[in-house]
């Protein structure tokens, strides 16, 4: 939407970063079956701009699971709303830590 863009109609990088963090957070909460928080973000690279009106899709891939941490690769894609082609706009690697009710790290449930 226009409120998320600069004067040239490009969406702010911070808006996209927030969307990616939210997506990774949903994934981490679902995987760890509880609360999880961002502890690190590595290697963010903006390849292409997102324009006002674009559809944006976020994909998550689990890269690594530690005792309490999850490393999640996120990539984001744009599609002009009337077109079929899509292009990758950015990617980054997020690390989330599963936490308990006191805010301390807890062991991640390992899927079998
Ligand atoms: C998440 C938090 C509870 C972890 O506490 P901590 O005392 O640093 O925890 P630990 O040192 O035991 O590390 C926990 C895990 O994080 C990993 N970790 C710590 N620092 C890391 C970093 N910079 N990058 C990647 N992983 C990291 C550790 O390797 C460990 O993984 P493992 O359990 O899978 O082996 C604490 O750092 C915190 O509350 N941070 C703020 C989180 C937050 O508010 N995020 C939103 C930002 S606005």
PDB file of C-alpha atoms and ligand atoms in Angstrom:
ATOM      1  CA  UNK A   1       0.000   0.000   0.000  1.00  0.00           C
ATOM      2  CA  UNK A   2       1.190   3.613  -0.574  1.00  0.00           C
ATOM      3  CA  UNK A   3       1.720   4.209   3.163  1.00  0.00           C
ATOM      4  CA  UNK A   4       4.414   1.473   3.093  1.00  0.00           C
ATOM      5  CA  UNK A   5       6.365   3.058   0.227  1.00  0.00           C
ATOM      6  CA  UNK A   6       8.858   5.832  -0.399  1.00  0.00           C
ATOM      7  CA  UNK A   7       8.235   8.785  -2.723  1.00  0.00           C
ATOM      8  CA  UNK A   8       9.134   6.653  -5.764  1.00  0.00           C
ATOM      9  CA  UNK A   9       6.599   3.898  -5.035  1.00  0.00           C
ATOM     10  CA  UNK A  10       9.116   1.354  -3.735  1.00  0.00           C
ATOM     11  CA  UNK A  11       8.120  -0.494  -0.575  1.00  0.00           C
ATOM     12  CA  UNK A  12      10.357   0.198   2.445  1.00  0.00           C
ATOM     13  CA  UNK A  13      12.891  -2.537   3.215  1.00  0.00           C
ATOM     14  CA  UNK A  14      11.827  -2.464   6.856  1.00  0.00           C
ATOM     15  CA  UNK A  15       8.245  -3.339   5.914  1.00  0.00           C
ATOM     16  CA  UNK A  16       9.463  -6.380   4.015  1.00  0.00           C
ATOM     17  CA  UNK A  17      11.829  -7.345   6.817  1.00  0.00           C
ATOM     18  CA  UNK A  18       8.900  -7.195   9.267  1.00  0.00           C
ATOM     19  CA  UNK A  19       6.832  -9.458   7.041  1.00  0.00           C
ATOM     20  CA  UNK A  20       9.691 -11.954   6.805  1.00  0.00           C
ATOM     21  CA  UNK A  21      10.227 -11.863  10.575  1.00  0.00           C
ATOM     22  CA  UNK A  22       6.492 -12.489  11.104  1.00  0.00           C
ATOM     23  CA  UNK A  23       6.553 -15.410   8.671  1.00  0.00           C
ATOM     24  CA  UNK A  24       9.616 -16.944  10.300  1.00  0.00           C
ATOM     25  CA  UNK A  25       8.011 -16.398  13.718  1.00  0.00           C
ATOM     26  CA  UNK A  26       4.852 -18.243  12.699  1.00  0.00           C
ATOM     27  CA  UNK A  27       6.962 -21.099  11.393  1.00  0.00           C
ATOM     28  CA  UNK A  28       9.083 -21.228  14.576  1.00  0.00           C
ATOM     29  CA  UNK A  29       6.044 -21.162  16.879  1.00  0.00           C
ATOM     30  CA  UNK A  30       4.380 -23.938  14.898  1.00  0.00           C
ATOM     31  CA  UNK A  31       7.512 -26.092  14.773  1.00  0.00           C
ATOM     32  CA  UNK A  32       8.447 -25.626  18.427  1.00  0.00           C
ATOM     33  CA  UNK A  33       4.801 -25.771  19.581  1.00  0.00           C
ATOM     34  CA  UNK A  34       5.111 -22.641  21.688  1.00  0.00           C
ATOM     35  CA  UNK A  35       6.561 -19.172  21.942  1.00  0.00           C
ATOM     36  CA  UNK A  36       9.732 -18.399  19.990  1.00  0.00           C
ATOM     37  CA  UNK A  37      11.674 -15.152  19.542  1.00  0.00           C
ATOM     38  CA  UNK A  38      14.102 -13.793  16.968  1.00  0.00           C
ATOM     39  CA  UNK A  39      17.692 -13.863  18.225  1.00  0.00           C
ATOM     40  CA  UNK A  40      19.583 -13.217  14.980  1.00  0.00           C
ATOM     41  CA  UNK A  41      19.135 -12.207  11.366  1.00  0.00           C
ATOM     42  CA  UNK A  42      21.906 -12.869   8.830  1.00  0.00           C
ATOM     43  CA  UNK A  43      22.594 -12.152   5.198  1.00  0.00           C
ATOM     44  CA  UNK A  44      19.641 -10.008   4.181  1.00  0.00           C
ATOM     45  CA  UNK A  45      19.986  -9.010   0.541  1.00  0.00           C
ATOM     46  CA  UNK A  46      17.494  -6.935  -1.444  1.00  0.00           C
ATOM     47  CA  UNK A  47      17.731  -8.187  -5.036  1.00  0.00           C
ATOM     48  CA  UNK A  48      14.792  -6.255  -6.538  1.00  0.00           C
ATOM     49  CA  UNK A  49      12.322  -3.594  -5.374  1.00  0.00           C
ATOM     50  CA  UNK A  50       8.728  -4.340  -4.377  1.00  0.00           C
ATOM     51  CA  UNK A  51       6.278  -1.858  -5.901  1.00  0.00           C
ATOM     52  CA  UNK A  52       3.027  -0.480  -4.473  1.00  0.00           C
ATOM     53  CA  UNK A  53       0.209  -2.913  -5.383  1.00  0.00           C
ATOM     54  CA  UNK A  54       2.427  -5.985  -5.766  1.00  0.00           C
ATOM     55  CA  UNK A  55       1.462  -9.329  -4.264  1.00  0.00           C
ATOM     56  CA  UNK A  56       4.229 -10.492  -1.910  1.00  0.00           C
ATOM     57  CA  UNK A  57       4.755 -14.143  -0.956  1.00  0.00           C
ATOM     58  CA  UNK A  58       7.026 -15.354   1.842  1.00  0.00           C
ATOM     59  CA  UNK A  59       8.417 -18.889   2.027  1.00  0.00           C
ATOM     60  CA  UNK A  60      10.156 -20.550   4.977  1.00  0.00           C
ATOM     61  CA  UNK A  61      12.568 -23.450   4.986  1.00  0.00           C
ATOM     62  CA  UNK A  62      13.961 -25.046   8.144  1.00  0.00           C
ATOM     63  CA  UNK A  63      17.746 -25.190   7.816  1.00  0.00           C
ATOM     64  CA  UNK A  64      18.862 -26.409  11.237  1.00  0.00           C
ATOM     65  CA  UNK A  65      17.472 -27.278  14.656  1.00  0.00           C
ATOM     66  CA  UNK A  66      19.592 -27.006  17.802  1.00  0.00           C
ATOM     67  CA  UNK A  67      18.606 -27.581  21.423  1.00  0.00           C
ATOM     68  CA  UNK A  68      16.480 -24.447  21.658  1.00  0.00           C
ATOM     69  CA  UNK A  69      17.255 -22.677  18.378  1.00  0.00           C
ATOM     70  CA  UNK A  70      15.862 -22.961  14.861  1.00  0.00           C
ATOM     71  CA  UNK A  71      17.606 -21.576  11.780  1.00  0.00           C
ATOM     72  CA  UNK A  72      15.041 -20.631   9.142  1.00  0.00           C
ATOM     73  CA  UNK A  73      15.774 -19.469   5.604  1.00  0.00           C
ATOM     74  CA  UNK A  74      13.179 -17.026   4.296  1.00  0.00           C
ATOM     75  CA  UNK A  75      12.771 -15.828   0.755  1.00  0.00           C
ATOM     76  CA  UNK A  76      10.298 -13.249  -0.536  1.00  0.00           C
ATOM     77  CA  UNK A  77       8.825 -12.962  -4.003  1.00  0.00           C
ATOM     78  CA  UNK A  78       6.821 -10.248  -5.785  1.00  0.00           C
ATOM     79  CA  UNK A  79       4.176 -10.585  -8.461  1.00  0.00           C
ATOM     80  CA  UNK A  80       2.630  -7.668 -10.265  1.00  0.00           C
ATOM     81  CA  UNK A  81      -1.069  -8.057  -9.514  1.00  0.00           C
ATOM     82  CA  UNK A  82      -2.180  -8.474 -13.141  1.00  0.00           C
ATOM     83  CA  UNK A  83       0.760 -10.641 -14.262  1.00  0.00           C
ATOM     84  CA  UNK A  84       1.676 -14.293 -13.786  1.00  0.00           C
ATOM     85  CA  UNK A  85       5.473 -14.010 -13.644  1.00  0.00           C
ATOM     86  CA  UNK A  86       7.046 -13.607 -10.223  1.00  0.00           C
ATOM     87  CA  UNK A  87      10.535 -12.601  -9.157  1.00  0.00           C
ATOM     88  CA  UNK A  88      12.551 -13.065  -6.020  1.00  0.00           C
ATOM     89  CA  UNK A  89      13.062  -9.808  -4.145  1.00  0.00           C
ATOM     90  CA  UNK A  90      14.978 -10.758  -1.026  1.00  0.00           C
ATOM     91  CA  UNK A  91      16.187 -13.541   1.260  1.00  0.00           C
ATOM     92  CA  UNK A  92      17.678 -13.827   4.735  1.00  0.00           C
ATOM     93  CA  UNK A  93      18.430 -16.390   7.409  1.00  0.00           C
ATOM     94  CA  UNK A  94      16.636 -15.970  10.740  1.00  0.00           C
ATOM     95  CA  UNK A  95      17.482 -17.708  13.992  1.00  0.00           C
ATOM     96  CA  UNK A  96      14.676 -18.131  16.505  1.00  0.00           C
ATOM     97  CA  UNK A  97      14.914 -19.451  20.052  1.00  0.00           C
ATOM     98  CA  UNK A  98      12.044 -21.319  21.699  1.00  0.00           C
ATOM     99  CA  UNK A  99      11.343 -19.802  25.106  1.00  0.00           C
ATOM    100  CA  UNK A 100       9.296 -20.818  28.135  1.00  0.00           C
ATOM    101  CA  UNK A 101       6.907 -18.773  30.246  1.00  0.00           C
ATOM    102  CA  UNK A 102       9.809 -17.092  32.060  1.00  0.00           C
ATOM    103  CA  UNK A 103      11.477 -16.038  28.808  1.00  0.00           C
ATOM    104  CA  UNK A 104      14.329 -18.559  29.080  1.00  0.00           C
ATOM    105  CA  UNK A 105      15.323 -20.946  26.261  1.00  0.00           C
ATOM    106  CA  UNK A 106      13.468 -24.274  26.205  1.00  0.00           C
ATOM    107  CA  UNK A 107      14.223 -27.440  24.244  1.00  0.00           C
ATOM    108  CA  UNK A 108      12.593 -27.587  20.835  1.00  0.00           C
ATOM    109  CA  UNK A 109      10.328 -30.539  20.288  1.00  0.00           C
ATOM    110  CA  UNK A 110      12.084 -32.707  17.689  1.00  0.00           C
ATOM    111  CA  UNK A 111       9.801 -34.116  15.019  1.00  0.00           C
ATOM    112  CA  UNK A 112      10.182 -37.879  14.469  1.00  0.00           C
TER     113      UNK A 112
HETATM  114  C1  LIG B   1      16.365 -15.507  23.193  1.00  0.00           C
HETATM  115  C2  LIG B   1      17.011 -15.375  24.555  1.00  0.00           C
HETATM  116  C3  LIG B   1      16.013 -15.794  25.663  1.00  0.00           C
HETATM  117  C4  LIG B   1      18.208 -16.340  24.587  1.00  0.00           C
HETATM  118  O1  LIG B   1      18.835 -16.212  25.816  1.00  0.00           O
HETATM  119  P1  LIG B   1      20.415 -16.534  25.922  1.00  0.00           P
HETATM  120  O2  LIG B   1      20.794 -16.514  27.339  1.00  0.00           O
HETATM  121  O3  LIG B   1      21.127 -15.653  24.953  1.00  0.00           O
HETATM  122  O4  LIG B   1      20.413 -18.050  25.426  1.00  0.00           O
HETATM  123  P2  LIG B   1      21.607 -19.036  25.153  1.00  0.00           P
HETATM  124  O5  LIG B   1      22.945 -18.371  25.196  1.00  0.00           O
HETATM  125  O6  LIG B   1      21.349 -20.221  26.044  1.00  0.00           O
HETATM  126  O7  LIG B   1      21.360 -19.450  23.628  1.00  0.00           O
HETATM  127  C5  LIG B   1      20.128 -20.041  23.239  1.00  0.00           C
HETATM  128  C6  LIG B   1      20.289 -20.547  21.821  1.00  0.00           C
HETATM  129  O8  LIG B   1      20.466 -19.431  20.937  1.00  0.00           O
HETATM  130  C7  LIG B   1      21.639 -19.626  20.161  1.00  0.00           C
HETATM  131  N1  LIG B   1      22.216 -18.322  19.884  1.00  0.00           N
HETATM  132  C8  LIG B   1      22.628 -17.415  20.798  1.00  0.00           C
HETATM  133  N2  LIG B   1      23.100 -16.310  20.164  1.00  0.00           N
HETATM  134  C9  LIG B   1      22.962 -16.547  18.852  1.00  0.00           C
HETATM  135  C10 LIG B   1      23.276 -15.791  17.669  1.00  0.00           C
HETATM  136  N3  LIG B   1      23.805 -14.566  17.734  1.00  0.00           N
HETATM  137  N4  LIG B   1      23.009 -16.338  16.475  1.00  0.00           N
HETATM  138  C11 LIG B   1      22.472 -17.574  16.380  1.00  0.00           C
HETATM  139  N5  LIG B   1      22.139 -18.348  17.450  1.00  0.00           N
HETATM  140  C12 LIG B   1      22.395 -17.824  18.662  1.00  0.00           C
HETATM  141  C13 LIG B   1      22.537 -20.502  21.004  1.00  0.00           C
HETATM  142  O9  LIG B   1      23.486 -21.177  20.199  1.00  0.00           O
HETATM  143  C14 LIG B   1      21.515 -21.435  21.611  1.00  0.00           C
HETATM  144  O10 LIG B   1      21.127 -22.422  20.668  1.00  0.00           O
HETATM  145  P3  LIG B   1      20.858 -23.972  21.073  1.00  0.00           P
HETATM  146  O11 LIG B   1      20.045 -24.004  22.329  1.00  0.00           O
HETATM  147  O12 LIG B   1      20.075 -24.532  19.921  1.00  0.00           O
HETATM  148  O13 LIG B   1      22.194 -24.627  21.247  1.00  0.00           O
HETATM  149  C15 LIG B   1      17.521 -13.920  24.848  1.00  0.00           C
HETATM  150  O14 LIG B   1      18.693 -13.676  24.059  1.00  0.00           O
HETATM  151  C16 LIG B   1      16.471 -12.883  24.514  1.00  0.00           C
HETATM  152  O15 LIG B   1      15.454 -12.769  25.197  1.00  0.00           O
HETATM  153  N6  LIG B   1      16.716 -12.088  23.433  1.00  0.00           N
HETATM  154  C17 LIG B   1      15.742 -11.100  22.966  1.00  0.00           C
HETATM  155  C18 LIG B   1      14.782 -11.754  21.962  1.00  0.00           C
HETATM  156  C19 LIG B   1      13.824 -10.726  21.391  1.00  0.00           C
HETATM  157  O16 LIG B   1      13.254  -9.938  22.116  1.00  0.00           O
HETATM  158  N7  LIG B   1      13.669 -10.754  20.062  1.00  0.00           N
HETATM  159  C20 LIG B   1      12.870  -9.798  19.394  1.00  0.00           C
HETATM  160  C21 LIG B   1      13.706  -8.643  19.007  1.00  0.00           C
HETATM  161  S1  LIG B   1      12.791  -7.141  19.020  1.00  0.00           S
END
